[in-house]
């Protein structure tokens, strides 16, 4: 994860998102669904319908960055709010936990990998 400035706010976009959307589609979703400016420097996190893929949209001052979780989760899902619309604010530390598939509401792993014997 890229180090975020201390005043950066992190927003989870509630509900599920079409993961085929790119920069323009996700930025438009931020503007319409959240009534927010995607170029304000805040981080916006989107989750696919199955819950195993995330996309993160962030304006770093020079341009929009779109990051996708490098791999799809096979045995667990990203913890997401039950709301179907709106947003939930997270701290940068909670975002780090979310990206590691740790329950950011109560820090505990949602899946314990099996160690090779």
Tab-separated table of N, CA, C and O in Angstrom:
chain	number	residue	atom	x	y	z
A	1	UNK	N	0.846	-1.180	0.000
A	1	UNK	CA	0.000	0.000	0.000
A	1	UNK	C	0.885	1.234	0.000
A	1	UNK	O	1.907	1.284	0.654
A	2	UNK	N	0.466	2.225	-0.716
A	2	UNK	CA	1.187	3.479	-0.797
A	2	UNK	C	0.900	4.288	0.460
A	2	UNK	O	-0.235	4.333	0.934
A	3	UNK	N	1.932	4.924	1.011
A	3	UNK	CA	1.733	5.744	2.201
A	3	UNK	C	0.817	6.927	1.903
A	3	UNK	O	1.062	7.689	0.972
A	4	UNK	N	-0.222	7.075	2.675
A	4	UNK	CA	-1.186	8.154	2.477
A	4	UNK	C	-0.855	9.325	3.384
A	4	UNK	O	-0.393	9.128	4.500
A	5	UNK	N	-1.110	10.554	2.933
A	5	UNK	CA	-0.936	11.703	3.818
A	5	UNK	C	-1.838	11.555	5.051
A	5	UNK	O	-2.897	10.926	4.994
A	6	UNK	N	-1.445	12.153	6.153
A	6	UNK	CA	-2.166	11.966	7.417
A	6	UNK	C	-3.593	12.487	7.387
A	6	UNK	O	-4.441	11.998	8.122
A	7	UNK	N	-3.893	13.458	6.541
A	7	UNK	CA	-5.248	14.010	6.515
A	7	UNK	C	-6.151	13.338	5.481
A	7	UNK	O	-7.244	13.817	5.213
A	8	UNK	N	-5.709	12.245	4.883
A	8	UNK	CA	-6.491	11.552	3.869
A	8	UNK	C	-7.639	10.773	4.502
A	8	UNK	O	-7.445	10.054	5.478
A	9	UNK	N	-8.827	10.919	3.950
A	9	UNK	CA	-9.986	10.151	4.411
A	9	UNK	C	-10.189	8.981	3.470
A	9	UNK	O	-9.947	9.080	2.268
A	10	UNK	N	-10.627	7.871	4.020
A	10	UNK	CA	-10.864	6.648	3.257
A	10	UNK	C	-12.357	6.362	3.298
A	10	UNK	O	-12.953	6.319	4.379
A	11	UNK	N	-12.950	6.154	2.133
A	11	UNK	CA	-14.381	5.887	2.042
A	11	UNK	C	-14.625	4.543	1.371
A	11	UNK	O	-14.115	4.287	0.289
A	12	UNK	N	-15.397	3.689	2.029
A	12	UNK	CA	-15.880	2.447	1.421
A	12	UNK	C	-17.196	2.790	0.747
A	12	UNK	O	-18.087	3.351	1.370
A	13	UNK	N	-17.304	2.467	-0.531
A	13	UNK	CA	-18.547	2.694	-1.255
A	13	UNK	C	-19.440	1.475	-1.011
A	13	UNK	O	-19.102	0.364	-1.420
A	14	UNK	N	-20.546	1.668	-0.295
A	14	UNK	CA	-21.422	0.562	0.111
A	14	UNK	C	-22.050	-0.107	-1.111
A	14	UNK	O	-22.162	0.487	-2.181
A	15	UNK	N	-22.479	-1.345	-0.918
A	15	UNK	CA	-23.061	-2.116	-2.006
A	15	UNK	C	-21.965	-2.766	-2.832
A	15	UNK	O	-20.811	-2.840	-2.422
A	16	UNK	N	-22.348	-3.281	-3.994
A	16	UNK	CA	-21.326	-3.884	-4.863
A	16	UNK	C	-21.213	-3.074	-6.145
A	16	UNK	O	-22.129	-2.379	-6.548
A	17	UNK	N	-20.036	-3.169	-6.754
A	17	UNK	CA	-19.687	-2.378	-7.922
A	17	UNK	C	-19.333	-3.295	-9.079
A	17	UNK	O	-18.737	-4.354	-8.873
A	18	UNK	N	-19.679	-2.887	-10.279
A	18	UNK	CA	-19.277	-3.601	-11.487
A	18	UNK	C	-17.762	-3.433	-11.638
A	18	UNK	O	-17.273	-2.331	-11.876
A	19	UNK	N	-17.016	-4.511	-11.480
A	19	UNK	CA	-15.559	-4.442	-11.502
A	19	UNK	C	-14.991	-4.227	-12.898
A	19	UNK	O	-13.783	-4.092	-13.063
A	20	UNK	N	-15.845	-4.153	-13.921
A	20	UNK	CA	-15.364	-3.821	-15.260
A	20	UNK	C	-15.126	-2.329	-15.405
A	20	UNK	O	-14.500	-1.892	-16.362
A	21	UNK	N	-15.621	-1.531	-14.454
A	21	UNK	CA	-15.458	-0.078	-14.521
A	21	UNK	C	-13.996	0.299	-14.297
A	21	UNK	O	-13.297	-0.310	-13.497
A	22	UNK	N	-13.580	1.338	-15.008
A	22	UNK	CA	-12.224	1.846	-14.878
A	22	UNK	C	-12.234	3.221	-14.221
A	22	UNK	O	-13.144	3.558	-13.462
A	23	UNK	N	-11.221	4.031	-14.549
A	23	UNK	CA	-11.087	5.369	-13.963
A	23	UNK	C	-12.366	6.181	-14.087
A	23	UNK	O	-12.897	6.683	-13.106
A	24	UNK	N	-12.842	6.336	-15.325
A	24	UNK	CA	-13.977	7.208	-15.582
A	24	UNK	C	-15.259	6.706	-14.927
A	24	UNK	O	-16.006	7.482	-14.331
A	25	UNK	N	-15.515	5.405	-15.025
A	25	UNK	CA	-16.732	4.845	-14.450
A	25	UNK	C	-16.767	4.943	-12.934
A	25	UNK	O	-17.801	5.284	-12.342
A	26	UNK	N	-15.638	4.668	-12.293
A	26	UNK	CA	-15.594	4.750	-10.829
A	26	UNK	C	-15.629	6.198	-10.357
A	26	UNK	O	-16.275	6.514	-9.354
A	27	UNK	N	-14.960	7.094	-11.076
A	27	UNK	CA	-15.004	8.516	-10.717
A	27	UNK	C	-16.426	9.052	-10.854
A	27	UNK	O	-16.899	9.814	-10.001
A	28	UNK	N	-17.131	8.643	-11.905
A	28	UNK	CA	-18.533	9.047	-12.079
A	28	UNK	C	-19.400	8.490	-10.962
A	28	UNK	O	-20.317	9.169	-10.480
A	29	UNK	N	-19.106	7.271	-10.514
A	29	UNK	CA	-19.864	6.677	-9.416
A	29	UNK	C	-19.659	7.464	-8.120
A	29	UNK	O	-20.592	7.660	-7.354
A	30	UNK	N	-18.434	7.910	-7.879
A	30	UNK	CA	-18.151	8.735	-6.698
A	30	UNK	C	-18.973	10.020	-6.767
A	30	UNK	O	-19.575	10.441	-5.777
A	31	UNK	N	-19.029	10.630	-7.943
A	31	UNK	CA	-19.756	11.886	-8.101
A	31	UNK	C	-21.265	11.711	-7.946
A	31	UNK	O	-21.917	12.525	-7.303
A	32	UNK	N	-21.821	10.654	-8.520
A	32	UNK	CA	-23.277	10.486	-8.493
A	32	UNK	C	-23.769	9.810	-7.218
A	32	UNK	O	-24.687	10.302	-6.569
A	33	UNK	N	-23.166	8.694	-6.852
A	33	UNK	CA	-23.660	7.925	-5.701
A	33	UNK	C	-23.298	8.567	-4.365
A	33	UNK	O	-24.066	8.491	-3.411
A	34	UNK	N	-22.114	9.187	-4.287
A	34	UNK	CA	-21.656	9.750	-3.020
A	34	UNK	C	-21.724	11.268	-2.981
A	34	UNK	O	-21.490	11.861	-1.926
A	35	UNK	N	-21.991	11.885	-4.128
A	35	UNK	CA	-21.984	13.355	-4.235
A	35	UNK	C	-20.659	13.918	-3.722
A	35	UNK	O	-20.610	14.893	-2.999
A	36	UNK	N	-19.568	13.246	-4.087
A	36	UNK	CA	-18.226	13.662	-3.667
A	36	UNK	C	-17.372	13.942	-4.902
A	36	UNK	O	-17.690	13.517	-6.011
A	37	UNK	N	-16.286	14.635	-4.683
A	37	UNK	CA	-15.349	14.957	-5.745
A	37	UNK	C	-14.234	13.912	-5.753
A	37	UNK	O	-13.477	13.813	-4.783
A	38	UNK	N	-14.110	13.114	-6.829
A	38	UNK	CA	-13.058	12.086	-6.860
A	38	UNK	C	-11.643	12.661	-6.900
A	38	UNK	O	-10.677	11.938	-6.696
A	39	UNK	N	-11.513	13.975	-7.151
A	39	UNK	CA	-10.204	14.621	-7.248
A	39	UNK	C	-9.843	15.380	-5.970
A	39	UNK	O	-8.960	16.230	-5.975
A	40	UNK	N	-10.507	15.060	-4.854
A	40	UNK	CA	-10.280	15.786	-3.601
A	40	UNK	C	-9.124	15.218	-2.782
A	40	UNK	O	-8.737	15.798	-1.777
A	41	UNK	N	-8.576	14.074	-3.173
A	41	UNK	CA	-7.475	13.469	-2.434
A	41	UNK	C	-7.913	12.377	-1.475
A	41	UNK	O	-7.075	11.727	-0.854
A	42	UNK	N	-9.213	12.150	-1.350
A	42	UNK	CA	-9.693	11.055	-0.513
A	42	UNK	C	-9.560	9.741	-1.275
A	42	UNK	O	-9.465	9.723	-2.502
A	43	UNK	N	-9.567	8.640	-0.545
A	43	UNK	CA	-9.463	7.303	-1.123
A	43	UNK	C	-10.859	6.686	-1.147
A	43	UNK	O	-11.580	6.738	-0.152
A	44	UNK	N	-11.224	6.114	-2.288
A	44	UNK	CA	-12.529	5.464	-2.441
A	44	UNK	C	-12.303	3.993	-2.762
A	44	UNK	O	-11.564	3.653	-3.679
A	45	UNK	N	-12.956	3.104	-1.977
A	45	UNK	CA	-12.758	1.665	-2.109
A	45	UNK	C	-14.052	1.030	-2.593
A	45	UNK	O	-15.124	1.285	-2.041
A	46	UNK	N	-13.949	0.169	-3.614
A	46	UNK	CA	-15.091	-0.500	-4.226
A	46	UNK	C	-14.896	-2.009	-4.135
A	46	UNK	O	-13.776	-2.495	-4.256
A	47	UNK	N	-15.997	-2.739	-3.967
A	47	UNK	CA	-15.941	-4.205	-3.886
A	47	UNK	C	-16.838	-4.810	-4.940
A	47	UNK	O	-17.941	-4.312	-5.199
A	48	UNK	N	-16.393	-5.910	-5.548
A	48	UNK	CA	-17.190	-6.624	-6.536
A	48	UNK	C	-18.341	-7.387	-5.889
A	48	UNK	O	-18.424	-7.520	-4.667
A	49	UNK	N	-19.227	-7.905	-6.708
A	49	UNK	CA	-20.441	-8.577	-6.225
A	49	UNK	C	-20.119	-9.803	-5.368
A	49	UNK	O	-20.764	-10.043	-4.349
A	50	UNK	N	-19.119	-10.594	-5.766
A	50	UNK	CA	-18.777	-11.799	-4.998
A	50	UNK	C	-17.999	-11.484	-3.729
A	50	UNK	O	-17.873	-12.327	-2.853
A	51	UNK	N	-17.418	-10.292	-3.649
A	51	UNK	CA	-16.691	-9.898	-2.444
A	51	UNK	C	-15.256	-10.349	-2.393
A	51	UNK	O	-14.604	-10.226	-1.357
A	52	UNK	N	-14.719	-10.846	-3.507
A	52	UNK	CA	-13.351	-11.350	-3.489
A	52	UNK	C	-12.357	-10.434	-4.211
A	52	UNK	O	-11.174	-10.729	-4.263
A	53	UNK	N	-12.837	-9.311	-4.767
A	53	UNK	CA	-11.975	-8.369	-5.484
A	53	UNK	C	-12.284	-6.950	-5.012
A	53	UNK	O	-13.445	-6.602	-4.800
A	54	UNK	N	-11.236	-6.143	-4.850
A	54	UNK	CA	-11.383	-4.732	-4.486
A	54	UNK	C	-10.715	-3.859	-5.531
A	54	UNK	O	-9.736	-4.266	-6.155
A	55	UNK	N	-11.234	-2.628	-5.675
A	55	UNK	CA	-10.564	-1.587	-6.449
A	55	UNK	C	-10.504	-0.349	-5.572
A	55	UNK	O	-11.436	-0.045	-4.844
A	56	UNK	N	-9.367	0.369	-5.661
A	56	UNK	CA	-9.139	1.572	-4.867
A	56	UNK	C	-8.849	2.718	-5.825
A	56	UNK	O	-7.969	2.601	-6.684
A	57	UNK	N	-9.597	3.816	-5.678
A	57	UNK	CA	-9.426	5.003	-6.510
A	57	UNK	C	-8.908	6.135	-5.628
A	57	UNK	O	-9.479	6.405	-4.567
A	58	UNK	N	-7.812	6.791	-6.075
A	58	UNK	CA	-7.214	7.855	-5.268
A	58	UNK	C	-6.572	8.883	-6.184
A	58	UNK	O	-5.870	8.537	-7.138
A	59	UNK	N	-6.812	10.149	-5.902
A	59	UNK	CA	-6.150	11.245	-6.608
A	59	UNK	C	-4.985	11.698	-5.752
A	59	UNK	O	-5.169	12.157	-4.625
A	60	UNK	N	-3.767	11.566	-6.270
A	60	UNK	CA	-2.563	11.866	-5.486
A	60	UNK	C	-2.042	13.281	-5.696
A	60	UNK	O	-0.951	13.616	-5.251
A	61	UNK	N	-2.805	14.127	-6.376
A	61	UNK	CA	-2.373	15.490	-6.635
A	61	UNK	C	-1.890	15.683	-8.060
A	61	UNK	O	-1.861	16.795	-8.566
A	62	UNK	N	-1.502	14.595	-8.712
A	62	UNK	CA	-1.043	14.662	-10.099
A	62	UNK	C	-2.010	13.976	-11.050
A	62	UNK	O	-2.097	14.322	-12.210
A	63	UNK	N	-2.707	12.968	-10.567
A	63	UNK	CA	-3.645	12.221	-11.397
A	63	UNK	C	-4.338	11.144	-10.588
A	63	UNK	O	-3.972	10.869	-9.441
A	64	UNK	N	-5.356	10.545	-11.188
A	64	UNK	CA	-6.075	9.461	-10.519
A	64	UNK	C	-5.261	8.177	-10.570
A	64	UNK	O	-4.656	7.862	-11.593
A	65	UNK	N	-5.262	7.445	-9.466
A	65	UNK	CA	-4.643	6.127	-9.414
A	65	UNK	C	-5.746	5.114	-9.178
A	65	UNK	O	-6.627	5.326	-8.347
A	66	UNK	N	-5.691	4.033	-9.916
A	66	UNK	CA	-6.646	2.947	-9.742
A	66	UNK	C	-5.859	1.699	-9.423
A	66	UNK	O	-5.020	1.263	-10.211
A	67	UNK	N	-6.097	1.163	-8.240
A	67	UNK	CA	-5.393	-0.049	-7.810
A	67	UNK	C	-6.411	-1.151	-7.613
A	67	UNK	O	-7.478	-0.924	-7.072
A	68	UNK	N	-6.054	-2.335	-8.039
A	68	UNK	CA	-6.888	-3.514	-7.806
A	68	UNK	C	-6.114	-4.437	-6.879
A	68	UNK	O	-4.885	-4.504	-6.937
A	69	UNK	N	-6.817	-5.107	-5.991
A	69	UNK	CA	-6.160	-6.092	-5.119
A	69	UNK	C	-5.439	-7.065	-6.031
A	69	UNK	O	-6.036	-7.617	-6.950
A	70	UNK	N	-4.129	-7.284	-5.834
A	70	UNK	CA	-3.336	-8.056	-6.779
A	70	UNK	C	-3.825	-9.471	-7.048
A	70	UNK	O	-3.587	-10.006	-8.100
A	71	UNK	N	-4.492	-10.071	-6.105
A	71	UNK	CA	-4.995	-11.414	-6.358
A	71	UNK	C	-6.399	-11.551	-5.801
A	71	UNK	O	-6.803	-10.837	-4.892
A	72	UNK	N	-7.136	-12.471	-6.345
A	72	UNK	CA	-8.495	-12.720	-5.897
A	72	UNK	C	-8.456	-13.626	-4.674
A	72	UNK	O	-7.695	-14.586	-4.624
A	73	UNK	N	-9.282	-13.320	-3.696
A	73	UNK	CA	-9.367	-14.179	-2.509
A	73	UNK	C	-10.094	-15.466	-2.874
A	73	UNK	O	-11.119	-15.432	-3.540
A	74	UNK	N	-9.569	-16.585	-2.452
A	74	UNK	CA	-10.169	-17.880	-2.778
A	74	UNK	C	-11.022	-18.450	-1.652
A	74	UNK	O	-12.022	-19.084	-1.902
A	75	UNK	N	-10.618	-18.223	-0.401
A	75	UNK	CA	-11.300	-18.887	0.708
A	75	UNK	C	-12.040	-17.948	1.643
A	75	UNK	O	-12.601	-18.388	2.630
A	76	UNK	N	-12.002	-16.669	1.378
A	76	UNK	CA	-12.701	-15.721	2.247
A	76	UNK	C	-13.168	-14.541	1.410
A	76	UNK	O	-12.922	-14.493	0.219
A	77	UNK	N	-13.836	-13.625	2.026
A	77	UNK	CA	-14.349	-12.441	1.355
A	77	UNK	C	-13.929	-11.199	2.132
A	77	UNK	O	-13.700	-11.257	3.335
A	78	UNK	N	-13.824	-10.082	1.435
A	78	UNK	CA	-13.525	-8.820	2.099
A	78	UNK	C	-14.725	-8.412	2.938
A	78	UNK	O	-15.863	-8.494	2.484
A	79	UNK	N	-14.484	-7.985	4.174
A	79	UNK	CA	-15.548	-7.566	5.083
A	79	UNK	C	-16.102	-6.242	4.575
A	79	UNK	O	-15.353	-5.311	4.320
A	80	UNK	N	-17.413	-6.187	4.434
A	80	UNK	CA	-18.071	-5.026	3.843
A	80	UNK	C	-19.289	-4.658	4.649
A	80	UNK	O	-19.951	-5.535	5.207
A	81	UNK	N	-19.652	-3.374	4.727
A	81	UNK	CA	-20.860	-2.989	5.464
A	81	UNK	C	-22.119	-3.562	4.807
A	81	UNK	O	-22.133	-3.808	3.605
A	82	UNK	N	-23.164	-3.758	5.588
A	82	UNK	CA	-24.409	-4.327	5.087
A	82	UNK	C	-25.221	-3.341	4.256
A	82	UNK	O	-26.129	-3.742	3.544
A	83	UNK	N	-24.922	-2.055	4.352
A	83	UNK	CA	-25.681	-1.044	3.618
A	83	UNK	C	-25.568	-1.271	2.115
A	83	UNK	O	-24.556	-1.762	1.624
A	84	UNK	N	-26.622	-0.921	1.383
A	84	UNK	CA	-26.611	-1.090	-0.073
A	84	UNK	C	-26.316	0.219	-0.800
A	84	UNK	O	-26.135	0.218	-2.006
A	85	UNK	N	-26.297	1.332	-0.077
A	85	UNK	CA	-25.969	2.612	-0.702
A	85	UNK	C	-25.267	3.501	0.320
A	85	UNK	O	-25.310	3.233	1.511
A	86	UNK	N	-24.613	4.556	-0.192
A	86	UNK	CA	-23.898	5.457	0.696
A	86	UNK	C	-22.450	5.047	0.854
A	86	UNK	O	-21.890	4.358	0.008
A	87	UNK	N	-21.858	5.474	1.961
A	87	UNK	CA	-20.449	5.179	2.185
A	87	UNK	C	-20.170	5.053	3.676
A	87	UNK	O	-20.964	5.462	4.508
A	88	UNK	N	-19.023	4.465	3.983
A	88	UNK	CA	-18.550	4.306	5.353
A	88	UNK	C	-17.118	4.821	5.384
A	88	UNK	O	-16.322	4.518	4.499
A	89	UNK	N	-16.782	5.616	6.395
A	89	UNK	CA	-15.443	6.168	6.519
A	89	UNK	C	-14.551	5.220	7.321
A	89	UNK	O	-14.976	4.670	8.334
A	90	UNK	N	-13.316	5.033	6.847
A	90	UNK	CA	-12.318	4.208	7.530
A	90	UNK	C	-11.076	5.041	7.802
A	90	UNK	O	-10.841	6.057	7.146
A	91	UNK	N	-10.269	4.589	8.734
A	91	UNK	CA	-8.950	5.167	8.936
A	91	UNK	C	-7.975	4.473	7.985
A	91	UNK	O	-8.262	3.373	7.497
A	92	UNK	N	-6.818	5.076	7.712
A	92	UNK	CA	-5.820	4.382	6.892
A	92	UNK	C	-5.409	3.019	7.489
A	92	UNK	O	-5.150	2.075	6.752
A	93	UNK	N	-5.381	2.906	8.811
A	93	UNK	CA	-5.048	1.619	9.439
A	93	UNK	C	-6.131	0.578	9.145
A	93	UNK	O	-5.821	-0.586	8.864
A	94	UNK	N	-7.404	0.978	9.196
A	94	UNK	CA	-8.490	0.056	8.874
A	94	UNK	C	-8.436	-0.344	7.405
A	94	UNK	O	-8.727	-1.488	7.067
A	95	UNK	N	-8.039	0.590	6.520
A	95	UNK	CA	-7.879	0.244	5.108
A	95	UNK	C	-6.807	-0.825	4.938
A	95	UNK	O	-6.985	-1.779	4.188
A	96	UNK	N	-5.703	-0.698	5.641
A	96	UNK	CA	-4.644	-1.711	5.576
A	96	UNK	C	-5.160	-3.074	6.011
A	96	UNK	O	-4.851	-4.090	5.392
A	97	UNK	N	-5.958	-3.087	7.074
A	97	UNK	CA	-6.541	-4.359	7.536
A	97	UNK	C	-7.488	-4.920	6.488
A	97	UNK	O	-7.469	-6.120	6.206
A	98	UNK	N	-8.312	-4.066	5.895
A	98	UNK	CA	-9.249	-4.509	4.866
A	98	UNK	C	-8.504	-5.145	3.706
A	98	UNK	O	-8.882	-6.217	3.229
A	99	UNK	N	-7.421	-4.521	3.251
A	99	UNK	CA	-6.649	-5.050	2.128
A	99	UNK	C	-5.968	-6.374	2.441
A	99	UNK	O	-5.631	-7.133	1.538
A	100	UNK	N	-5.750	-6.656	3.723
A	100	UNK	CA	-5.164	-7.935	4.141
A	100	UNK	C	-6.228	-8.971	4.497
A	100	UNK	O	-5.916	-10.019	5.050
A	101	UNK	N	-7.501	-8.668	4.203
A	101	UNK	CA	-8.643	-9.550	4.485
A	101	UNK	C	-8.823	-9.790	5.984
A	101	UNK	O	-9.250	-10.848	6.412
A	102	UNK	N	-8.486	-8.776	6.774
A	102	UNK	CA	-8.709	-8.816	8.217
A	102	UNK	C	-9.965	-8.004	8.495
A	102	UNK	O	-10.179	-6.946	7.889
A	103	UNK	N	-10.810	-8.480	9.387
A	103	UNK	CA	-12.039	-7.763	9.717
A	103	UNK	C	-11.685	-6.437	10.374
A	103	UNK	O	-11.235	-6.396	11.509
A	104	UNK	N	-11.854	-5.334	9.645
A	104	UNK	CA	-11.466	-4.006	10.131
A	104	UNK	C	-12.358	-3.528	11.261
A	104	UNK	O	-11.992	-2.629	11.992
A	105	UNK	N	-13.527	-4.145	11.451
A	105	UNK	CA	-14.417	-3.748	12.544
A	105	UNK	C	-13.940	-4.341	13.864
A	105	UNK	O	-14.149	-3.796	14.927
A	106	UNK	N	-13.309	-5.523	13.794
A	106	UNK	CA	-12.792	-6.224	14.961
A	106	UNK	C	-11.552	-6.979	14.479
A	106	UNK	O	-11.681	-8.043	13.883
A	107	UNK	N	-10.363	-6.436	14.655
A	107	UNK	CA	-9.166	-7.006	14.031
A	107	UNK	C	-8.909	-8.470	14.390
A	107	UNK	O	-8.423	-8.792	15.459
A	108	UNK	N	-9.283	-9.340	13.484
A	108	UNK	CA	-9.008	-10.778	13.570
A	108	UNK	C	-9.027	-11.307	12.151
A	108	UNK	O	-9.840	-10.872	11.337
A	109	UNK	N	-8.145	-12.214	11.810
A	109	UNK	CA	-8.113	-12.748	10.445
A	109	UNK	C	-9.410	-13.491	10.141
A	109	UNK	O	-9.941	-14.202	10.975
A	110	UNK	N	-9.908	-13.295	8.906
A	110	UNK	CA	-11.116	-13.999	8.492
A	110	UNK	C	-10.783	-15.389	7.961
A	110	UNK	O	-11.652	-16.210	7.784
A	111	UNK	N	-9.502	-15.637	7.721
A	111	UNK	CA	-9.063	-16.935	7.234
A	111	UNK	C	-7.636	-17.152	7.696
A	111	UNK	O	-6.791	-16.270	7.555
A	112	UNK	N	-7.363	-18.286	8.260
A	112	UNK	CA	-6.004	-18.638	8.686
A	112	UNK	C	-5.406	-19.581	7.635
A	112	UNK	O	-5.909	-20.679	7.424
A	113	UNK	N	-4.359	-19.160	6.941
A	113	UNK	CA	-3.754	-20.032	5.930
A	113	UNK	C	-3.137	-21.267	6.579
A	113	UNK	O	-2.636	-21.208	7.703
A	114	UNK	N	-3.220	-22.380	5.858
A	114	UNK	CA	-2.624	-23.623	6.351
A	114	UNK	C	-1.126	-23.548	6.086
A	114	UNK	O	-0.698	-23.208	4.993
A	115	UNK	N	-0.338	-23.854	7.091
A	115	UNK	CA	1.109	-23.849	6.938
A	115	UNK	C	1.572	-25.189	6.388
A	115	UNK	O	1.057	-26.238	6.762
A	116	UNK	N	2.541	-25.139	5.512
A	116	UNK	CA	3.089	-26.376	4.934
A	116	UNK	C	3.862	-27.124	6.022
A	116	UNK	O	4.595	-26.530	6.813
A	117	UNK	N	3.667	-28.414	6.056
A	117	UNK	CA	4.332	-29.228	7.083
A	117	UNK	C	5.740	-29.582	6.692
A	117	UNK	O	6.189	-29.560	5.641
